[in-house]
GROMACS .gro file of C-alpha atoms in nm:
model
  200
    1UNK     CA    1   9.910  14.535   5.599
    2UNK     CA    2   9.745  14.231   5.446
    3UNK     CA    3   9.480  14.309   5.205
    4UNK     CA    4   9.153  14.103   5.216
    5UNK     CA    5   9.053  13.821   4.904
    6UNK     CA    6   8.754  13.593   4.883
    7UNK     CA    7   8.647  13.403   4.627
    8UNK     CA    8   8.412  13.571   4.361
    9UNK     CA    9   8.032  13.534   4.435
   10UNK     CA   10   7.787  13.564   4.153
   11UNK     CA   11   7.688  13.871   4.189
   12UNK     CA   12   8.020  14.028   4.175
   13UNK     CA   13   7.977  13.927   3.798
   14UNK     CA   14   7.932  14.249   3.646
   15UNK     CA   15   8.173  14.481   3.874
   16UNK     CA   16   8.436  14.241   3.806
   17UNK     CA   17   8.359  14.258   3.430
   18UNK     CA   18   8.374  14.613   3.416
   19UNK     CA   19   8.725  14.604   3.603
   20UNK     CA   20   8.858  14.381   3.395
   21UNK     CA   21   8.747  14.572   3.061
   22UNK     CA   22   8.906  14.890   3.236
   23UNK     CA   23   9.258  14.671   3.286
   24UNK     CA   24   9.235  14.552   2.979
   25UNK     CA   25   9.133  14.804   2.698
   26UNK     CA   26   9.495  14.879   2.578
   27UNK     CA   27   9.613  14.551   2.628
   28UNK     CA   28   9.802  14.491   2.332
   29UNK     CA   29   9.622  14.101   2.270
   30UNK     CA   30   9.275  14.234   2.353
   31UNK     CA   31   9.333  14.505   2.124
   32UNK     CA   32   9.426  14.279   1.850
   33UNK     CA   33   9.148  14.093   1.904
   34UNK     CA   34   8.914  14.316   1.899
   35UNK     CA   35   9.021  14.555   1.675
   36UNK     CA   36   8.700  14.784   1.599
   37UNK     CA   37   8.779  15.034   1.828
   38UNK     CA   38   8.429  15.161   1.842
   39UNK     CA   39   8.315  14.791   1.963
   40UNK     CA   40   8.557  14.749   2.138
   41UNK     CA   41   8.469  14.808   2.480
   42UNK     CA   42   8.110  14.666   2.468
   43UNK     CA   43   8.297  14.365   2.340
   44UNK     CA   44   8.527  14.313   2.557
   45UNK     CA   45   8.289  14.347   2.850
   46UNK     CA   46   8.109  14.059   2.696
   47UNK     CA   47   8.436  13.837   2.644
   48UNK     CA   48   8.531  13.855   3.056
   49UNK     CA   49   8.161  13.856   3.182
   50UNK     CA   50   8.025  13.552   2.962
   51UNK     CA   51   8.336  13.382   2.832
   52UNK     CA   52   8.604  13.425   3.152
   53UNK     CA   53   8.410  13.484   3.452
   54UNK     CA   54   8.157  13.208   3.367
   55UNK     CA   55   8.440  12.971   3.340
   56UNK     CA   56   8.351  12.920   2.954
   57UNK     CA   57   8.816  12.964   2.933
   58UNK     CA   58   8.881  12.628   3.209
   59UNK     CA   59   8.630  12.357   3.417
   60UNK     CA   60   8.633  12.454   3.757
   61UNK     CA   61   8.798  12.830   3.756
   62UNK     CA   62   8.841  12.953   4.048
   63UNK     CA   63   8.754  13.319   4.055
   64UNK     CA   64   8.952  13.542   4.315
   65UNK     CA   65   8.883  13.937   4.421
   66UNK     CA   66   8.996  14.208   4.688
   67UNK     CA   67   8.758  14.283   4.904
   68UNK     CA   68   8.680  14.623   4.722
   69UNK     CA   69   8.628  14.450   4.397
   70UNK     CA   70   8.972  14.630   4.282
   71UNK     CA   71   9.167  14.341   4.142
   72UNK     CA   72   9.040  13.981   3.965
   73UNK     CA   73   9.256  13.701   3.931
   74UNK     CA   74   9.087  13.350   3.731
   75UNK     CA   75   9.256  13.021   3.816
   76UNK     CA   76   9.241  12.691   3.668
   77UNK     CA   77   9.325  12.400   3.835
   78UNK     CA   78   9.568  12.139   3.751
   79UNK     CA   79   9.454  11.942   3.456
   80UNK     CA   80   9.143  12.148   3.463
   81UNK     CA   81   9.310  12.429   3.210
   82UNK     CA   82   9.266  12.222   2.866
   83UNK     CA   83   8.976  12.371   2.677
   84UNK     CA   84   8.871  12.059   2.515
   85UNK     CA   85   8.709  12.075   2.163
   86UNK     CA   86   8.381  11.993   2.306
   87UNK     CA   87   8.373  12.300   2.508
   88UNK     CA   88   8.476  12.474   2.187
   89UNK     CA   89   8.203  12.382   1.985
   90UNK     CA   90   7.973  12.462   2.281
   91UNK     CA   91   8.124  12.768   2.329
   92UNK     CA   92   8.138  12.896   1.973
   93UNK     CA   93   7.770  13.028   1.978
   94UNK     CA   94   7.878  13.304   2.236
   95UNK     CA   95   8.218  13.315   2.099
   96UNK     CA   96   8.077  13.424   1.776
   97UNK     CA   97   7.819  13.642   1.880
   98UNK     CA   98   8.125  13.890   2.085
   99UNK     CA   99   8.396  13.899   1.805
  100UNK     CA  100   8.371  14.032   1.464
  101UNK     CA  101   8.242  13.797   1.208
  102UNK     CA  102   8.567  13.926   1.021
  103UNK     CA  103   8.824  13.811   1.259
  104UNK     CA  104   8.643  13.517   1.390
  105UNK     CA  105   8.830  13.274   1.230
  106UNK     CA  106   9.171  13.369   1.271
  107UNK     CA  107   9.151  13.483   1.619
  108UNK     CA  108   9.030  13.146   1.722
  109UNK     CA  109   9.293  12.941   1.539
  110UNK     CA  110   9.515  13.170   1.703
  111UNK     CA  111   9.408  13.084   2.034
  112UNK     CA  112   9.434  12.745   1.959
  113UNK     CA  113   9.812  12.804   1.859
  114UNK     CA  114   9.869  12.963   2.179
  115UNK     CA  115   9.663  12.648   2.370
  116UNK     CA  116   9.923  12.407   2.193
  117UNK     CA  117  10.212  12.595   2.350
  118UNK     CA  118  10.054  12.509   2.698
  119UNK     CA  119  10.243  12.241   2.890
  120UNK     CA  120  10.060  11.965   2.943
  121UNK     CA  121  10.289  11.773   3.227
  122UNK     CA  122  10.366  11.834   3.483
  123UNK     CA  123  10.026  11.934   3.672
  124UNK     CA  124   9.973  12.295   3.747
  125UNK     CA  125   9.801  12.622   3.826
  126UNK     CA  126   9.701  12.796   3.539
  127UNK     CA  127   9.679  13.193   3.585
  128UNK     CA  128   9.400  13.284   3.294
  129UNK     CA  129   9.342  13.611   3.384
  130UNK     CA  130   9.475  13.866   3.659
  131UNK     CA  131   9.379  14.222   3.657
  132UNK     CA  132   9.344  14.546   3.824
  133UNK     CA  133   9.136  14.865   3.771
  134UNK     CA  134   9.359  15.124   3.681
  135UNK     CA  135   9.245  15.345   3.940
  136UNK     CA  136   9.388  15.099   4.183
  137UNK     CA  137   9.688  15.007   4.015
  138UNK     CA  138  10.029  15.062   4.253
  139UNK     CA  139   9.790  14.969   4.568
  140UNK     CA  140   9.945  14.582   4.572
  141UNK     CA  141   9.641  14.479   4.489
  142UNK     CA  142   9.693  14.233   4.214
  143UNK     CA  143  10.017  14.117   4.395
  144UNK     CA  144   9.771  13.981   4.729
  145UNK     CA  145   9.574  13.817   4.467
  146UNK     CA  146   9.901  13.636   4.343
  147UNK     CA  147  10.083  13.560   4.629
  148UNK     CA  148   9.797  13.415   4.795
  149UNK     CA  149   9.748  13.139   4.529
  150UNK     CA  150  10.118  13.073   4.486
  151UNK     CA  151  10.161  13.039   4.886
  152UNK     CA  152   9.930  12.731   4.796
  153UNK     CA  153  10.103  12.605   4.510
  154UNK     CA  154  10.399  12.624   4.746
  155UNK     CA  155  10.204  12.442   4.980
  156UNK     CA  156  10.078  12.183   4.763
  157UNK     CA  157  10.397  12.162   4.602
  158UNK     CA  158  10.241  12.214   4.256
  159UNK     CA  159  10.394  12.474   3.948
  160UNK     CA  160  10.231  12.793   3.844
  161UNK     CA  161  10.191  12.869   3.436
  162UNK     CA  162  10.053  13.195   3.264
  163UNK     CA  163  10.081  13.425   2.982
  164UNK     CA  164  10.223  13.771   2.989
  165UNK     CA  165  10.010  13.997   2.712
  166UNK     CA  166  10.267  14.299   2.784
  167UNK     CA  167  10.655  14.270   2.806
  168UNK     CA  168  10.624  14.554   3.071
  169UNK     CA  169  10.448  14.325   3.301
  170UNK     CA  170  10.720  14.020   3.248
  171UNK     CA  171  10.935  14.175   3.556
  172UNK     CA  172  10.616  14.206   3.831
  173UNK     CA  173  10.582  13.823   3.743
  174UNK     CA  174  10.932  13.777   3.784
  175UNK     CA  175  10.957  13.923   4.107
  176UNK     CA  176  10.695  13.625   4.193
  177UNK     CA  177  10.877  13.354   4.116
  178UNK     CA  178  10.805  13.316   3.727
  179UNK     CA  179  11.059  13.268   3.437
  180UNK     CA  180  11.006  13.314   3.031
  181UNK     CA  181  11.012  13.001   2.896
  182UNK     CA  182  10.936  13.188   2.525
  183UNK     CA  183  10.827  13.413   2.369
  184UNK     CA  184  10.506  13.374   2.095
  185UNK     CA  185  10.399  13.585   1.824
  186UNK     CA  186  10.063  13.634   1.751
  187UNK     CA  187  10.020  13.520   1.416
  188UNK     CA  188   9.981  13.926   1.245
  189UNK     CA  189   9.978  14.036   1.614
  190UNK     CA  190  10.140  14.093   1.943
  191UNK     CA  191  10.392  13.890   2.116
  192UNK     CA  192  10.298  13.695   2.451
  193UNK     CA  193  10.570  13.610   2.701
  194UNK     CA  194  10.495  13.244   2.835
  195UNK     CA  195  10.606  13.203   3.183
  196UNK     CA  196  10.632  12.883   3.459
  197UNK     CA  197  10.709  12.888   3.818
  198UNK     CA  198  10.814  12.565   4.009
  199UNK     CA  199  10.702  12.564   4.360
  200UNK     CA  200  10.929  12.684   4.639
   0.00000   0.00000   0.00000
C-alpha cells in the first residue's frame, strides 16, 4: 500500500518541528550540539523550525511529509546545497540566539568541517534532514519519503548525498541505494557516516 507525501505547506511548520525534535533528541550529533540537557529540547525545536524548515540549511529546500505529518524529509537541490558565507553571516543572528554562547564557536567551525567534506561535483540531491516520530517509526514511513525522491533522481539521472548521524541507521540507507564513502569525527564528538548514491 503506497503511503501518501506532499510537499510541506507553511503551516505544517510547527507539527513538523515538533516531529523532528521527537526523532531527534538522542541523536548522537544533536546531542553534542546541544549539550545542556535541560535546553535541550526547547533548543532543538528552534534549530528545525527556524534554521531547517525555513530553509536557513540550503536555497530552495524542498520540504517533504506523509500525509499524517509522521515523517519529514528536507531536500536540497543540485548546486543549491552550499551554504555560502553570506548566508552564514545572515544566519548567525538566529544561529546564536538557539545554541549556547559556550559552544557557539566550535560547533559552527565544526559544521563548516563537515560542509568541506561535501562533494562539490558532480551535481546532486542533498538529503539534509529525514525523520520520523518515534511513535511511527517501523510504519515505512520515512522509507516513502525516500524512495519517492530517489525514483526522481533515477529519473533525472542525478546522484543522491547525505549524512548518517547514527551508524545504526547506515544499513536502512544502504538498502536504498547508498554507500559510505567515510567516515568523520566530530571534532570532541560523534562520528557521521557520509554516504552517495549514483542513480540507477
Amino acid at each position: 500500500m503506497s503511503i501518501p507525501l506532499h510537499r510541506a505547506l507553511p503551516a505544517e511548520s510547527d507539527q513538523l518541528a515538533d516531529v523532528l525534535t521527537r526523532a531527534f533528541l538522542d541523536d548522537p550529533v544533536i546531542v553534542w550540539f546541544f549539550p545542556d540537557s535541560d535546553e535541550r529540547p526547547r533548543r532543538v525545536r528552534r534549530f528545525f523550525r527556524e534554521i531547517v524548515l525555513h530553509g536557513g540549511l540550503s536555497q530552495d529546500a524542498q520540504i517533504c511529509t506523509t500525509e499524517d505529518q509522521g515523517a519529514v524529509a528536507v531536500w536540497a537541490p543540485p548546486n543549491r546545497w552550499r551554504l555560502t558565507l553570506r548566508r552564514q553571516l545572515r544566519l548567525l543572528p538566529r544561529y546564536l540566539s538557539i545554541v549556547s554562547p559556550r559552544y557557539a564557536t566550535s560547533r559552527l567551525v565544526a559544521f563548516n568541517k563537515v560542509e568541506l567534506r561535501h562533494p562539490k561535483q558532480p551535481p546532486h540531491w542533498y538529503l539534509a534532514t529525514l525523520g520520523t516520530d518515534p511513535d511511527r517509526q517501523g510504519h515505512g514511513l520515512g522509507s516513502a519519503l525516500l524512495g519517492d525522491r530517489l525514483a526522481r533522481c533515477d529519473a533525472e539521472g542525478l546522484p543522491a548525498y547525505l549524512e548518517s548521524s547514527k551508524e545504526s541507521n547506515v544499513p536502512f540507507y544502504e538498502r536504498h541505494g547508498f554507500s559510505v564513502t567515510e567516515r568523520f569525527d566530530l571534532p570532541d564528538g560523534p562520528s557521521l557516516w557520509l554516504m552517495w548514491r549514483d542513480p540507477r
